[in-house]
CSV table of C-alpha atoms and ligand atoms in Angstrom, one decimal:
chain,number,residue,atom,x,y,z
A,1,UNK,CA,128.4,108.3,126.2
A,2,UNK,CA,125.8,105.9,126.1
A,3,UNK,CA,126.3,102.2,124.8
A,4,UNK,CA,123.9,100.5,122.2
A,5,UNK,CA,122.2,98.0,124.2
A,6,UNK,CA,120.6,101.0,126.7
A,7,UNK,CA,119.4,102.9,123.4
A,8,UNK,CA,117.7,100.4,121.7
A,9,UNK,CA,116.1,99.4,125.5
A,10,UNK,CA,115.3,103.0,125.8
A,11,UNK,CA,113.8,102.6,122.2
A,12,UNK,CA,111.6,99.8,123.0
A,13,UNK,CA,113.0,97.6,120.8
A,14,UNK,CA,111.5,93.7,121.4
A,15,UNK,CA,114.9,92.1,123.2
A,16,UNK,CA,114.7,89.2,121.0
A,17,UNK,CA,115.4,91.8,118.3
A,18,UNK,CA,118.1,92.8,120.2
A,19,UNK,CA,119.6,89.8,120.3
A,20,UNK,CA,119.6,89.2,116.8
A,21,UNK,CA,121.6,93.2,116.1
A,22,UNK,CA,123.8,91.5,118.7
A,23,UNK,CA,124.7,88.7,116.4
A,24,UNK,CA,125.2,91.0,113.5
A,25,UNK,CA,127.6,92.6,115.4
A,26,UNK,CA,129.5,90.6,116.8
A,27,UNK,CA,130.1,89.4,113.7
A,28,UNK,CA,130.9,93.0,112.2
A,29,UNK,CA,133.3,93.2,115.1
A,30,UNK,CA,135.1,90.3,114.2
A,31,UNK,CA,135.4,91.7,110.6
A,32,UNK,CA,136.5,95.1,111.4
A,33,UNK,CA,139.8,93.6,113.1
A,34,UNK,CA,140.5,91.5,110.3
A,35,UNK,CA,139.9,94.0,108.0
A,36,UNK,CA,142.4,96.5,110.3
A,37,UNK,CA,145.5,93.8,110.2
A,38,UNK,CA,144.5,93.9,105.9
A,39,UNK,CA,147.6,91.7,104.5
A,40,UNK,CA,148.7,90.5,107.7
A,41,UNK,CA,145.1,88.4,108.1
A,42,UNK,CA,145.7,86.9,104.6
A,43,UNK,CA,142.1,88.4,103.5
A,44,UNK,CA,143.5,90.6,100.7
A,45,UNK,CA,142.8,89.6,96.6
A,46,UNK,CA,140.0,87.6,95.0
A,47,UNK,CA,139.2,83.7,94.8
A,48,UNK,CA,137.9,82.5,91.5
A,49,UNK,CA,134.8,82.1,92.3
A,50,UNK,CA,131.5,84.7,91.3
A,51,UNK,CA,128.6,85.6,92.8
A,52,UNK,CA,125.4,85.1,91.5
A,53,UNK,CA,125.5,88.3,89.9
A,54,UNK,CA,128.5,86.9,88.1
A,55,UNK,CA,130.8,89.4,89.5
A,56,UNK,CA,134.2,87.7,90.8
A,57,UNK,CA,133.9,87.0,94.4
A,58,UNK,CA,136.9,89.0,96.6
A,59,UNK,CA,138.2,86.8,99.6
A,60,UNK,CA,137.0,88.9,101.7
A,61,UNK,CA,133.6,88.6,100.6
A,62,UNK,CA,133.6,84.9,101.4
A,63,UNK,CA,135.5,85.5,104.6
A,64,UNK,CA,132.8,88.4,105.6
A,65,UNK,CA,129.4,86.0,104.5
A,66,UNK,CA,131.1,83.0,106.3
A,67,UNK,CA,131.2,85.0,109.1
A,68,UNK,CA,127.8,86.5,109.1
A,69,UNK,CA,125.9,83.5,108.1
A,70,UNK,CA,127.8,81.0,110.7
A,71,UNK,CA,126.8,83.8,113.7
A,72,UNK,CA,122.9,84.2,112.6
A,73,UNK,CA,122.7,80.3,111.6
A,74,UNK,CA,123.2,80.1,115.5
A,75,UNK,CA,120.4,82.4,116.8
A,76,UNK,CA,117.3,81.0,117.7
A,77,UNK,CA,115.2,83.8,116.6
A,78,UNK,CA,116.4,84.1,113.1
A,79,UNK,CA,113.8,82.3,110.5
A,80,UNK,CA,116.0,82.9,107.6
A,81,UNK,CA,119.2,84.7,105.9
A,82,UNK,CA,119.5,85.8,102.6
A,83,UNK,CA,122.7,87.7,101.5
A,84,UNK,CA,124.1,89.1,98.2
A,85,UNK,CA,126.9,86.1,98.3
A,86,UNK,CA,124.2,83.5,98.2
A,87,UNK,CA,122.3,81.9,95.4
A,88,UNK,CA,119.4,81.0,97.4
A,89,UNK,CA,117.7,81.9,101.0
A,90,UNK,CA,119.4,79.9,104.0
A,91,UNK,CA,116.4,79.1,106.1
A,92,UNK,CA,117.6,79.0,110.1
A,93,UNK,CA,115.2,78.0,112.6
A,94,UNK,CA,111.3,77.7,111.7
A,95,UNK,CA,110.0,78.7,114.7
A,96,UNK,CA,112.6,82.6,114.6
A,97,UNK,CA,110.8,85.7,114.6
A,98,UNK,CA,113.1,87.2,112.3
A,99,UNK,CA,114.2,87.2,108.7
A,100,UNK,CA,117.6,88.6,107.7
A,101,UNK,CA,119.3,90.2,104.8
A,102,UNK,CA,123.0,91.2,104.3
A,103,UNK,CA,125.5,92.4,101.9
A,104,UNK,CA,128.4,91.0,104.0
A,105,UNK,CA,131.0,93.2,102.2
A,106,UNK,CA,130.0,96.6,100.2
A,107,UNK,CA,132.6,98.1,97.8
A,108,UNK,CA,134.9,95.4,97.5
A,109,UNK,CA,136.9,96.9,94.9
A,110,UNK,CA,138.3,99.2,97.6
A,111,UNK,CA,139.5,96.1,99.9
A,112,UNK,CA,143.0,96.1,97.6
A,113,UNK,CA,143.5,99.5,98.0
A,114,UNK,CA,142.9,100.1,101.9
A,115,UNK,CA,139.7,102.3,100.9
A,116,UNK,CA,136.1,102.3,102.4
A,117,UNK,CA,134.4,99.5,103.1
A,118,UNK,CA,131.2,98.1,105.0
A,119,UNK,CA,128.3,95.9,105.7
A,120,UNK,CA,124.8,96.7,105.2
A,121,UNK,CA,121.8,94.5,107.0
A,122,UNK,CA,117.9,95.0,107.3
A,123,UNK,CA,115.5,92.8,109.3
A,124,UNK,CA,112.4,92.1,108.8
A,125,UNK,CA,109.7,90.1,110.7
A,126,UNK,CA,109.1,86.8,109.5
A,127,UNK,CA,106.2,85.3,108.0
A,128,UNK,CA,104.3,82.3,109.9
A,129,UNK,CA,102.3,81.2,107.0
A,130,UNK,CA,105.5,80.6,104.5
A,131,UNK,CA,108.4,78.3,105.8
A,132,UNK,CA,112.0,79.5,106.7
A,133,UNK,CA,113.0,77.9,103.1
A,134,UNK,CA,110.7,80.0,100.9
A,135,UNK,CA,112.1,83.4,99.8
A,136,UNK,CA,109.3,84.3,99.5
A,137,UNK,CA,109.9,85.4,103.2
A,138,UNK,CA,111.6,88.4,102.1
A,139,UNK,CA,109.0,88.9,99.4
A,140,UNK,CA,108.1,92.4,101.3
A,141,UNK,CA,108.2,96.0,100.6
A,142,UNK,CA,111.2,98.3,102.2
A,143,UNK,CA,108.3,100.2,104.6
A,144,UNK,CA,108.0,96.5,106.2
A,145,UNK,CA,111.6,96.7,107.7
A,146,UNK,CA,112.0,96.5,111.5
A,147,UNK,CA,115.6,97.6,111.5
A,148,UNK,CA,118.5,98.5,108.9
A,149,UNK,CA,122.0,99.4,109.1
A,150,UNK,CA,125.0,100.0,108.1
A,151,UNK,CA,128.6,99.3,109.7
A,152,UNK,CA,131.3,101.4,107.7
A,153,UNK,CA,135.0,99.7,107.9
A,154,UNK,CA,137.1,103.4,108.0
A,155,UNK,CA,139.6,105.1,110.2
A,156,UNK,CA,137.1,104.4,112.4
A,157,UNK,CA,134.6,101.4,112.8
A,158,UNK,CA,131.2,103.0,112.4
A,159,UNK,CA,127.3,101.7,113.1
A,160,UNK,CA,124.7,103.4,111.2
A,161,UNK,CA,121.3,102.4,112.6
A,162,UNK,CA,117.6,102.6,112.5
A,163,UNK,CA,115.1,100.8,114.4
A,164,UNK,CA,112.0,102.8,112.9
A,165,UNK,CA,112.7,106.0,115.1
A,166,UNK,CA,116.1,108.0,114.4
A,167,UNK,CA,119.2,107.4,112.3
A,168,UNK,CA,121.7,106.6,115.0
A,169,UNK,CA,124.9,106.9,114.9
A,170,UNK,CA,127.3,104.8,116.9
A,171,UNK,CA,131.6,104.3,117.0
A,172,UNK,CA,133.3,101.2,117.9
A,173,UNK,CA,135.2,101.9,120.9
A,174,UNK,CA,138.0,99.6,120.6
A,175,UNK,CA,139.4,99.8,123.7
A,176,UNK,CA,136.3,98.4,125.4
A,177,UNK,CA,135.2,96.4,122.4
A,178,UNK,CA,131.5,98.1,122.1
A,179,UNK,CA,129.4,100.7,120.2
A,180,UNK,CA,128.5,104.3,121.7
A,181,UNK,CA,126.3,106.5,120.5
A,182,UNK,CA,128.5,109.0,119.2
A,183,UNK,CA,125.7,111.0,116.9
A,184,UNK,CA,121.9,110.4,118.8
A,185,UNK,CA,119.8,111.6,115.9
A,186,UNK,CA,121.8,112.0,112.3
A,187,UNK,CA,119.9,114.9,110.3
A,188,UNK,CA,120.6,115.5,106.3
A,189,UNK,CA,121.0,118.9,106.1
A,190,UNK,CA,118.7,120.5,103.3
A,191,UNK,CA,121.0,122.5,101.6
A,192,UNK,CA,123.8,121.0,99.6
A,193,UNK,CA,126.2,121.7,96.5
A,194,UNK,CA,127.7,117.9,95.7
A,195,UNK,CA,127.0,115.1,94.1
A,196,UNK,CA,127.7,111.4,93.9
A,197,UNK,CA,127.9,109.2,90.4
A,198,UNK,CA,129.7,107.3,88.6
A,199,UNK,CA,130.1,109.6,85.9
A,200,UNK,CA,131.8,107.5,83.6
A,201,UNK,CA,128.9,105.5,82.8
A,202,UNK,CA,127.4,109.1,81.6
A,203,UNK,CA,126.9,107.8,77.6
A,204,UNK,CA,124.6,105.4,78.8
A,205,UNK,CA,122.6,107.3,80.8
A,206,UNK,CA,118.9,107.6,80.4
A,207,UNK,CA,117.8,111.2,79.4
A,208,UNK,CA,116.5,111.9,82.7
A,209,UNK,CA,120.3,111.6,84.0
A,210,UNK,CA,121.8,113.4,81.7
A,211,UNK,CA,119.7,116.9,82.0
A,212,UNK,CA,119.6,116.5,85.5
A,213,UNK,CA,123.5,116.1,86.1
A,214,UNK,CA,123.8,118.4,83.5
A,215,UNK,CA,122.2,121.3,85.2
A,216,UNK,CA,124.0,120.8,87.9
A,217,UNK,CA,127.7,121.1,85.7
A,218,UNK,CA,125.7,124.3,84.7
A,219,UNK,CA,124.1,125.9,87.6
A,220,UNK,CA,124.8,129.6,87.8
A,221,UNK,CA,123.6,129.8,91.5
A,222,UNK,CA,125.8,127.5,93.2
A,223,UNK,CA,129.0,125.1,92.0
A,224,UNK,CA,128.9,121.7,92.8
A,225,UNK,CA,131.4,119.9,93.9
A,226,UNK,CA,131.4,115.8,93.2
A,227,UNK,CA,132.4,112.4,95.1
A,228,UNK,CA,132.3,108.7,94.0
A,229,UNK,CA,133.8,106.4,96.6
A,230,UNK,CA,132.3,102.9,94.6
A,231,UNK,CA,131.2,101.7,98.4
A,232,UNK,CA,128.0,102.6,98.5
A,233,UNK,CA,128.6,102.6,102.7
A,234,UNK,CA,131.1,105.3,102.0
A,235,UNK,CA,129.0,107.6,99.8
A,236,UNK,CA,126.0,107.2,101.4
A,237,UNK,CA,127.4,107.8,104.8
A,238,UNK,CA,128.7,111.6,103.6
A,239,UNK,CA,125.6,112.1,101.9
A,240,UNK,CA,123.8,111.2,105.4
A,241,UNK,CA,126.5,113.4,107.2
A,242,UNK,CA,126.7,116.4,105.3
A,243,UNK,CA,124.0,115.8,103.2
A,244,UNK,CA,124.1,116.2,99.0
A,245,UNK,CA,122.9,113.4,96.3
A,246,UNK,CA,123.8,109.8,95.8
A,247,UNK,CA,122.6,108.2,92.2
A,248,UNK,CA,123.2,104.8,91.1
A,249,UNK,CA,120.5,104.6,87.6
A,250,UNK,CA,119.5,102.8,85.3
A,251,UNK,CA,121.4,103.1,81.9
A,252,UNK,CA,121.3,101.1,78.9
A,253,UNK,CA,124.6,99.0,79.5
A,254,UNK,CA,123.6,95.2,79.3
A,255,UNK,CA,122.6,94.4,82.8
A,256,UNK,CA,122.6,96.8,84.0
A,257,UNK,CA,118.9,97.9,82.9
A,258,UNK,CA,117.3,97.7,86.9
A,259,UNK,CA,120.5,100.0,87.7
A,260,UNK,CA,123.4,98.1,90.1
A,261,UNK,CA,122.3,98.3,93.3
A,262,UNK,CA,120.5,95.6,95.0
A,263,UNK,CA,116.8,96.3,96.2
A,264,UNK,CA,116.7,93.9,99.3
A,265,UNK,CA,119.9,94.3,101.2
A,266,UNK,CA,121.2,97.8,99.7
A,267,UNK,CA,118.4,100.2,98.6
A,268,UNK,CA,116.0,99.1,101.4
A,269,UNK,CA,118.2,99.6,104.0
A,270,UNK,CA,119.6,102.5,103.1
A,271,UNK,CA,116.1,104.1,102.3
A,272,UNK,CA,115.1,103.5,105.6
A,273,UNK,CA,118.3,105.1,106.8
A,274,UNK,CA,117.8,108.1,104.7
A,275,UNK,CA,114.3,108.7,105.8
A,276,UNK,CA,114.3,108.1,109.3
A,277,UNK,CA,117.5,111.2,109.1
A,278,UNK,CA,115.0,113.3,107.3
A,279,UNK,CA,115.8,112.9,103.5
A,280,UNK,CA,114.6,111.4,100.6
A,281,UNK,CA,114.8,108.4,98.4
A,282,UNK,CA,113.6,107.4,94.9
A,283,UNK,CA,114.0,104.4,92.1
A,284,UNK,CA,113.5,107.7,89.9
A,285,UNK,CA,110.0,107.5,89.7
A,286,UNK,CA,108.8,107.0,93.3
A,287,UNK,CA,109.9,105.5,96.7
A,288,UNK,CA,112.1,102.4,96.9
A,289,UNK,CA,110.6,101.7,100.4
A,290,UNK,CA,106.9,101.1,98.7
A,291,UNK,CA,108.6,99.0,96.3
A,292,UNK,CA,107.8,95.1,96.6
A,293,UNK,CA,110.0,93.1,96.4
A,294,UNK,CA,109.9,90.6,93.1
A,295,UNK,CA,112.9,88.3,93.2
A,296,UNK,CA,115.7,87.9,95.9
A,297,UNK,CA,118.3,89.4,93.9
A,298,UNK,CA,116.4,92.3,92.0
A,299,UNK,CA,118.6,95.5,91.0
A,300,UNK,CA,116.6,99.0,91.5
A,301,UNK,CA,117.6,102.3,90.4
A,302,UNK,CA,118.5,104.3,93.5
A,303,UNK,CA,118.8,108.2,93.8
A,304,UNK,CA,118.6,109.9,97.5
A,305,UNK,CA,119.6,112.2,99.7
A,306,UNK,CA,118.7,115.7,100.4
A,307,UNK,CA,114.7,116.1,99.5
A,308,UNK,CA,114.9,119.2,96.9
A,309,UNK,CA,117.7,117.0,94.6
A,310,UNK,CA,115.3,114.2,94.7
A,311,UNK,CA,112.5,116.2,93.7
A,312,UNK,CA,114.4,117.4,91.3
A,313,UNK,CA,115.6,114.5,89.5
A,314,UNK,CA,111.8,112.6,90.0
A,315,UNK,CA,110.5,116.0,88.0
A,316,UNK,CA,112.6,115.1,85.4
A,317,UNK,CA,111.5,111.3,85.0
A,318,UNK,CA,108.9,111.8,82.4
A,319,UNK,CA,112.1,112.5,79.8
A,320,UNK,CA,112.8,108.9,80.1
A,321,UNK,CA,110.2,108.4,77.9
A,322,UNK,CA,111.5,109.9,74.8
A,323,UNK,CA,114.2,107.2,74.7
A,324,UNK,CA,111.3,104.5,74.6
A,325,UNK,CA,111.8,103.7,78.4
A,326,UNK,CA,108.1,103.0,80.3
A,327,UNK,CA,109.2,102.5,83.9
A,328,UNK,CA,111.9,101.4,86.0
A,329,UNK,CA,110.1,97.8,86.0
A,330,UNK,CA,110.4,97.8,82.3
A,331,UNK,CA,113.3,99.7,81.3
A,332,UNK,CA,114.0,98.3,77.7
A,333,UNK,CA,117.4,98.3,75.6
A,334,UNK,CA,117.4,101.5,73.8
A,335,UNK,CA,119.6,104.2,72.1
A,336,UNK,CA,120.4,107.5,73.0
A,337,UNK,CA,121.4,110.0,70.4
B,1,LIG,P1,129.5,95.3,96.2
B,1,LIG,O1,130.9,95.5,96.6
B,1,LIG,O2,128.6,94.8,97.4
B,1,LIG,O3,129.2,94.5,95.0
B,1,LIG,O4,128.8,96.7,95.9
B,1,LIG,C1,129.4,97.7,95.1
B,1,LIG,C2,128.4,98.7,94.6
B,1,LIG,C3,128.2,99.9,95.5
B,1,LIG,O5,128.8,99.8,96.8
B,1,LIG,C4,128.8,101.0,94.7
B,1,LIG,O6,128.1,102.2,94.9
B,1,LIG,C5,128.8,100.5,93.3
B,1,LIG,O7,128.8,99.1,93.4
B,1,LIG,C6,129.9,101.0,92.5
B,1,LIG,O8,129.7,100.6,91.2
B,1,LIG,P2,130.7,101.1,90.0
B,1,LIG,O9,131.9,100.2,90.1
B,1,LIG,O10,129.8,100.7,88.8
B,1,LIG,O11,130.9,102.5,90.1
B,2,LIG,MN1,127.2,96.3,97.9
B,3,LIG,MN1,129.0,93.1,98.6
């Protein structure tokens, strides 16, 4: 089996890019046995602290940025950091290459209860003409991303990467301490009978939604089956596996208007991810990965997975505008009957 470093050579990728997956590694590594001694590494429960998205920080999302940020604040080729645990852009070395973005810990609700977890990172190139302090750095659109991943926390520690040519799978080998490519190019299969929402949120829904999960529930050709893991990591990496629909809308709860899911550090990696395995992904109305980005923390409605659901759902947009809703950029309070 063939070990990271070799692929990404074989790939072409620049080895000061290297260098900086390296990082983001290491520090996934690190993680990933914390995470697997759980109460015995005193990184179970929450502080009482929030983000600033107001939503209570878990220790283990400190524990996970601390340890991302201190490992890339070191790398000489890293311009800046952003991640979904801070307010503002930590800028790293003026003269780095690269610019990165992280979600240090996705689907921390399931930390308490031993369930999925993960870290998702994209890289970008950095921008000479704005300094390492500006976020507007990562003021670029999800097509601009030099690499993206994911590393899922499960029974086993999994990579999920794509440096602009395949979605490559890799496992931790913990006996050795290293990645191998375990799955060389990840493919979504087309055909698929299962879904992934949070269908409790299903009042709020916009109408495009609700006819589209509803013919689903009512298909006569084919039963589908349905999965929410709330990780993101988790449901995302079935969908890529054995392929099917993830959707995390917009719906008319307060806040919640943009959808959950972070454009910078979870919709544009994951985008990238879904295309480079061959399937598709959509705010609703078009591609995330064309989307700029506006602010460092924007929310963005996300739907992907296998290309005929997608198409399916984007068909359907047009019904958003019954309920007084223009575009996902300026989705307004409204009521549904
Ligand atoms: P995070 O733990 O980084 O805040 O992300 C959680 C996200 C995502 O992983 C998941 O799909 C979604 O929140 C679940 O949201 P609900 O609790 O609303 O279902
Ligand atoms: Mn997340
Ligand atoms: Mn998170």
């Amino acid at each position: 089996m063939k070990r990271l470093i070799p692929v990404l050579r074989e790939d072409g990728v620049d080895s000061d890019l290297i260098m900086v997956i390296r990082t983001i590694l290491a520090a996934s590594k690190e993680l990933a046995f914390r995470i697997s001694q759980g109460a015995l590494s005193d990184v179970l429960g929450s502080t009482l602290d929030e983000n600033i998205q107001g939503e209570t920080q878990k220790k283990l999302d400190v524990i996970a940025n601390q340890l991302f940020k201190e490992l890339l604040q070191d790398e000489r080729d890293v311009k800046a950091i952003a991640s979904e645990e801070e307010d503002d852009i930590v800028a790293v070395n003026e003269s780095g290459k690269y610019i990165v973005a992280f979600d240090p810990l996705d689907g921390s609700s399931n930390v308490d209860i031993n369930g999925q977890i993960g870290t998702i990172f994209t890289i970008f190139n950095g921008k000479d003409e704005i300094p390492a302090s500006d976020w507007r750095q990562f003021a670029q659109t999800g097509n601009e991303q030099i690499c993206a991943g994911y590393v899922l926390y499960g029974p086993s520690t999994l990579l999920v990467m794509s440096t602009g040519i395949a979605t490559r799978v890799y496992t931790l080998d913990l006996t050795h301490g290293g990645f191998l490519l375990t799955i060389p190019e990840l493919k979504v299969p087309e055909q698929t009978a299962e879904f992934s929402i949070n269908m409790a949120n299903q009042h709020d829904w916009l109408e495009q939604t609700k006819h589209y999960i509803n013919d689903l529930l009512t298909c006569n050709d084919k039963r589908y089956n349905m999965r929410w893991n709330a990780a993101m990591v988790g449901d995302i990496h079935r969908v890529l596996t054995r392929g099917g629909v993830f959707l995390y809308p917009q719906d008319i709860r307060p806040g919640y208007q943009q959808g959950k899911l972070r454009l910078l550090y979870e919709a544009f990696p994951m985008a990238l991810l879904m295309r480079d395995a061959g399937g598709s992904e959509s705010t609703g109305e078009g591609s995330i990965l064309r989307q700029p980005l506006l602010e460092l923390h924007q929310r963005i409605p996300v739907v992907m997975g296998s290309e005929s659901e997608v198409v399916q759902y984007q068909s359907l947009a047009s019904l958003n505008a019954c309920s007084g809703v223009e575009n996902v950029g300026t989705a307004m309070a409204m009521t549904i009957p």
